[in-house]
XYZ file of C-alpha atoms in Angstrom:
378
model
C -28.615 35.141 118.014
C -26.721 37.677 115.893
C -24.379 40.049 117.675
C -25.143 43.741 117.927
C -23.004 45.726 115.486
C -22.624 49.227 114.044
C -24.076 51.746 113.612
C -23.703 52.463 117.285
C -26.622 53.988 119.171
C -25.716 57.262 120.827
C -26.269 57.396 124.582
C -26.643 60.099 127.226
C -25.990 58.752 130.705
C -27.282 60.606 133.743
C -26.053 59.950 137.289
C -23.075 58.487 135.449
C -21.070 57.789 138.596
C -17.542 56.517 138.117
C -18.269 55.045 134.683
C -19.266 51.403 135.156
C -22.519 51.906 133.241
C -20.406 53.294 130.411
C -18.220 50.183 130.490
C -21.329 48.068 129.943
C -22.599 50.390 127.221
C -19.324 50.274 125.327
C -19.154 46.492 125.605
C -22.481 46.343 123.777
C -21.422 48.671 120.984
C -22.939 51.926 122.241
C -21.390 55.363 121.840
C -21.653 57.582 124.941
C -21.851 61.199 123.807
C -22.922 62.815 127.089
C -22.420 61.973 130.765
C -23.482 63.859 133.876
C -22.931 63.510 137.600
C -22.611 65.895 140.516
C -19.756 64.134 142.339
C -16.234 65.458 141.876
C -14.750 62.179 143.141
C -16.712 60.134 140.624
C -15.817 62.589 137.882
C -12.119 62.086 138.623
C -12.431 58.309 138.323
C -14.643 58.563 135.236
C -12.235 60.860 133.441
C -9.246 58.712 134.444
C -10.852 55.927 132.393
C -12.665 57.731 129.567
C -11.227 61.224 129.354
C -12.990 64.510 129.983
C -14.702 64.922 126.626
C -18.259 63.808 127.392
C -18.481 64.383 131.156
C -20.287 67.424 132.532
C -20.167 67.769 136.305
C -23.283 69.633 137.328
C -26.366 69.412 139.505
C -29.024 67.811 137.309
C -31.444 70.480 138.524
C -29.368 73.013 136.604
C -29.418 71.071 133.325
C -31.837 71.825 130.507
C -32.994 69.685 127.633
C -31.323 71.855 125.008
C -27.928 71.005 126.541
C -28.305 67.308 125.729
C -27.075 66.158 122.296
C -29.054 63.971 119.927
C -29.195 60.447 121.356
C -31.144 57.253 120.837
C -30.844 56.023 124.435
C -30.743 57.702 127.841
C -29.729 55.898 131.039
C -30.352 56.971 134.617
C -28.948 55.189 137.668
C -30.594 57.762 139.915
C -29.791 58.001 143.659
C -31.056 55.126 145.789
C -30.573 56.843 149.166
C -34.286 57.401 149.818
C -35.355 54.044 148.329
C -32.894 51.645 149.954
C -34.008 49.497 152.861
C -30.884 50.782 154.625
C -31.929 54.392 154.046
C -34.714 56.662 155.239
C -37.369 55.320 152.807
C -38.588 58.807 151.891
C -38.946 57.549 148.327
C -39.253 59.884 145.367
C -40.128 62.675 147.783
C -36.692 62.383 149.367
C -33.971 64.909 148.720
C -31.854 62.591 146.533
C -34.083 59.956 144.923
C -36.426 62.746 143.789
C -33.751 63.549 141.197
C -35.489 60.996 138.959
C -38.126 63.680 138.384
C -35.407 66.064 137.224
C -34.205 63.463 134.707
C -37.748 63.086 133.389
C -38.074 66.870 133.178
C -35.009 66.966 130.934
C -36.478 64.285 128.678
C -39.629 66.401 128.376
C -37.558 69.472 127.547
C -35.790 67.614 124.751
C -39.099 67.633 122.895
C -38.989 65.849 119.549
C -35.287 65.093 120.122
C -35.946 62.908 123.129
C -34.416 59.413 122.993
C -36.312 56.464 121.633
C -35.340 54.288 124.600
C -34.699 54.904 128.306
C -33.057 52.655 130.891
C -33.580 53.253 134.629
C -31.641 51.314 137.291
C -32.038 51.249 141.057
C -32.237 49.095 144.165
C -35.038 46.583 144.698
C -36.372 48.964 147.351
C -37.822 50.963 144.451
C -40.443 48.218 144.108
C -41.747 48.652 147.663
C -41.091 52.361 148.230
C -44.343 54.114 149.010
C -46.153 50.786 148.814
C -45.245 50.543 145.129
C -46.443 54.071 144.317
C -42.966 55.364 143.475
C -42.321 52.684 140.874
C -45.813 53.216 139.461
C -45.117 56.963 139.238
C -41.858 56.371 137.365
C -43.518 54.067 134.827
C -46.598 56.265 134.420
C -44.338 59.280 133.814
C -42.490 57.382 131.087
C -45.831 56.312 129.628
C -46.830 59.968 129.497
C -43.761 60.641 127.360
C -44.794 57.954 124.880
C -42.772 55.026 126.226
C -43.891 51.469 126.900
C -42.037 49.943 129.854
C -40.567 46.587 130.713
C -39.559 45.670 134.259
C -36.936 43.120 135.307
C -34.703 42.284 138.243
C -31.087 41.319 137.525
C -28.754 40.009 140.243
C -24.969 40.312 140.076
C -24.661 36.851 141.642
C -25.607 35.348 138.272
C -22.313 36.662 136.920
C -19.953 37.233 139.875
C -19.742 36.207 143.539
C -21.694 39.230 144.810
C -25.336 39.351 145.886
C -26.619 42.526 144.245
C -30.212 42.441 142.951
C -31.213 45.538 140.999
C -34.427 46.690 139.322
C -34.290 47.846 135.703
C -37.044 49.718 133.893
C -36.527 49.512 130.135
C -38.667 51.873 128.098
C -39.116 52.048 124.324
C -41.289 54.313 122.197
C -42.550 51.395 120.088
C -44.176 48.099 121.109
C -41.687 45.244 120.825
C -42.531 42.216 118.710
C -42.795 38.914 120.545
C -43.504 40.163 124.054
C -44.446 37.436 126.490
C -46.661 37.189 129.541
C -45.672 38.019 133.124
C -45.283 34.490 134.475
C -42.715 34.532 137.319
C -39.126 33.807 136.335
C -35.733 34.688 137.776
C -35.778 37.877 135.730
C -39.366 38.690 136.616
C -40.122 37.343 140.095
C -43.615 37.150 141.569
C -43.626 40.730 142.808
C -43.368 42.005 139.231
C -46.431 40.047 138.149
C -48.238 41.359 141.218
C -47.176 44.920 140.412
C -48.415 44.649 136.816
C -51.734 43.232 137.984
C -52.156 45.999 140.561
C -51.547 48.739 137.964
C -53.647 47.840 134.910
C -53.574 51.392 133.575
C -49.814 51.575 132.965
C -48.469 50.553 129.561
C -46.039 47.666 129.965
C -44.526 44.888 127.879
C -42.491 41.835 128.840
C -39.720 41.499 126.284
C -38.659 37.928 125.363
C -35.324 37.859 127.165
C -33.361 34.615 127.665
C -32.787 33.011 131.037
C -29.848 34.533 132.913
C -26.613 32.542 133.212
C -25.714 30.441 136.223
C -23.024 31.732 138.586
C -19.818 29.694 138.395
C -17.108 31.863 139.976
C -15.909 31.706 143.595
C -14.983 34.412 146.077
C -11.424 33.109 146.513
C -10.549 34.262 142.978
C -11.652 37.856 143.637
C -9.867 38.678 146.890
C -6.340 39.853 147.608
C -4.116 37.329 149.351
C -2.002 38.757 152.194
C 0.438 37.008 154.491
C -0.548 36.560 158.122
C 2.037 39.211 159.083
C 0.520 41.894 156.839
C -0.755 44.846 158.934
C -3.908 44.928 156.834
C -5.331 42.246 159.158
C -7.084 43.307 162.349
C -5.115 42.803 165.538
C -5.546 43.345 169.248
C -8.751 44.862 170.577
C -10.349 45.289 167.138
C -10.008 41.609 166.318
C -11.072 40.555 169.821
C -14.174 42.754 169.561
C -14.995 41.126 166.243
C -14.827 37.641 167.762
C -16.724 38.660 170.888
C -19.631 40.094 168.892
C -20.391 36.809 167.125
C -23.579 35.003 168.109
C -23.329 31.266 168.866
C -24.443 30.484 165.306
C -21.843 32.837 163.853
C -19.111 31.547 166.186
C -19.859 27.970 165.141
C -19.721 28.990 161.494
C -16.317 30.584 162.016
C -15.063 27.572 163.949
C -16.043 25.279 161.074
C -14.017 27.482 158.719
C -11.052 27.491 161.108
C -11.102 23.697 161.451
C -10.970 23.011 157.729
C -7.666 21.690 156.347
C -7.629 24.407 153.685
C -8.123 28.193 153.650
C -11.558 29.591 152.863
C -12.941 33.124 152.605
C -16.236 34.683 153.631
C -17.563 38.207 153.874
C -19.051 39.801 156.959
C -21.242 42.782 157.832
C -21.657 44.631 161.096
C -25.325 44.888 161.985
C -27.399 46.100 164.910
C -29.310 43.342 166.680
C -31.397 44.165 169.754
C -29.604 47.479 170.065
C -26.132 45.926 169.930
C -23.540 46.009 167.124
C -22.644 42.477 166.010
C -20.795 40.880 163.118
C -22.499 38.349 160.840
C -20.573 36.079 158.466
C -22.150 34.912 155.218
C -22.549 31.157 154.940
C -22.236 31.057 151.147
C -19.383 31.583 148.721
C -20.336 35.081 147.616
C -19.925 38.608 148.921
C -22.789 40.592 150.288
C -23.990 43.578 148.328
C -21.191 46.139 148.139
C -22.354 49.371 149.731
C -21.277 52.952 150.171
C -21.055 53.026 153.972
C -23.704 55.745 153.937
C -27.393 56.044 154.789
C -27.270 53.250 157.367
C -25.190 50.908 155.219
C -22.276 48.955 156.624
C -18.800 48.569 155.203
C -17.953 44.972 154.292
C -15.178 42.878 155.851
C -13.383 39.741 154.715
C -12.691 36.687 156.862
C -9.954 34.171 156.032
C -9.856 30.939 158.025
C -8.572 27.380 157.888
C -5.781 25.127 159.144
C -6.443 26.303 162.699
C -6.137 30.004 161.888
C -8.584 32.873 161.457
C -8.096 36.471 160.357
C -10.337 39.410 159.428
C -9.890 42.762 157.694
C -11.745 45.369 155.698
C -12.256 44.644 152.007
C -10.201 46.797 149.660
C -11.316 49.037 146.802
C -9.589 46.757 144.314
C -11.607 43.800 145.638
C -14.747 45.905 145.253
C -13.730 46.607 141.644
C -13.282 42.912 140.850
C -16.651 42.077 142.389
C -18.265 44.782 140.263
C -16.775 43.223 137.135
C -14.239 46.007 136.597
C -10.921 44.504 137.721
C -8.794 46.804 135.585
C -10.636 50.071 136.219
C -8.319 53.001 136.919
C -9.285 54.439 140.283
C -7.519 57.696 139.583
C -6.237 60.150 142.131
C -8.727 59.388 144.913
C -8.391 57.898 148.381
C -9.104 54.269 149.187
C -12.276 55.301 151.010
C -13.444 57.455 148.110
C -12.843 54.609 145.669
C -14.801 52.165 147.847
C -17.662 54.646 148.100
C -17.801 55.156 144.322
C -17.690 51.414 143.669
C -20.343 50.673 146.280
C -22.580 53.190 144.532
C -21.959 51.727 141.060
C -23.361 48.880 138.959
C -22.152 45.358 138.246
C -20.712 45.632 134.745
C -21.422 42.100 133.409
C -24.992 42.213 134.738
C -25.754 45.455 132.886
C -23.841 44.257 129.821
C -25.923 41.079 129.637
C -29.200 42.972 129.899
C -28.175 45.642 127.401
C -26.914 43.101 124.888
C -30.203 41.229 124.721
C -32.426 44.282 124.964
C -30.494 46.154 122.277
C -30.863 43.197 119.955
C -34.642 43.476 120.333
C -34.544 47.236 119.782
C -32.273 46.952 116.758
C -34.616 44.564 115.005
C -37.196 47.340 115.028
C -34.765 50.172 114.302
C -35.243 51.783 117.706
C -31.562 51.746 118.631
C -30.136 52.375 115.168
C -28.667 55.859 114.869
C -28.919 55.770 111.062
C -32.652 55.202 111.266
C -33.461 57.896 113.799
C -33.950 61.549 112.937
C -36.022 62.415 115.983
C -38.651 61.088 118.305
C -41.158 58.947 116.404
């Protein structure tokens, strides 16, 4: 399959965060000409990596369509707070996730300058929020603007040792050639076929995307290695409380790690079970989904064990960055906690890069993503 090349499609990214979507866009040959987010912390990280030229920090409710430059693509990783299973589940009527409607308002206001393609990204909770009504509203709204929508689920674990499934809605103003049916695959699991069947009035198309890659990397290559004397490890009452909270199954899992003749790593989350805070250790070789520590989410810890020893500590922002596929990202002049929050609220770069690469190739064949072929909305 031929690689995507110039001319580069121009992109406006909304809810731009700290810039990991932009990293994926640039890796697929796109040219970001506008970026918006409301967070000062995320702006500082974004500008530390890309400069201040394209970034406008503002409440999206204050933006108007005439402020957005000519673009071929618009992306929106809108807030997941009201959609996440760890959140309040208020859906698109919630105070934060409702900002999707503001993004769509801006697209309307752009009139005949609106982009030829739109990419939405959010948590899998979008699929079940409001019994599926919120996702149906998003797609129907895009249909009303002249777009035909595709729907896929991409998991970071196909690229890196992090479990992070995300829903992507890919919208284009022209039917794509070679669309396939909705038979369940890794990219389009059964719930997508069920959703399409339940909403026959929405305009959708299943683009012929390849199978995702198989995960090959291991957690050990993504974590920092500290000596047993490093104060980063938990000691005293904190460590004892961690051990005491483990259920028999979890304690046996940790003992198996401790008894091994080599060091292994696992991640752990603190959860509430039967009204009591407990720690649970993953049994596989990947991290749990990196989170913001907000809206009911739990910060992630790392366990190192083997050769009769066991230790635990909080994961670092740099480990978060590696697990998001951005090992060299400049975290700027922010605190460790702020960096972790921004990274937990971001995207997995290689996952988005993979999807964009293959989708842009389909768009380019029909001139949808080619800036030299676009003079306005067709």
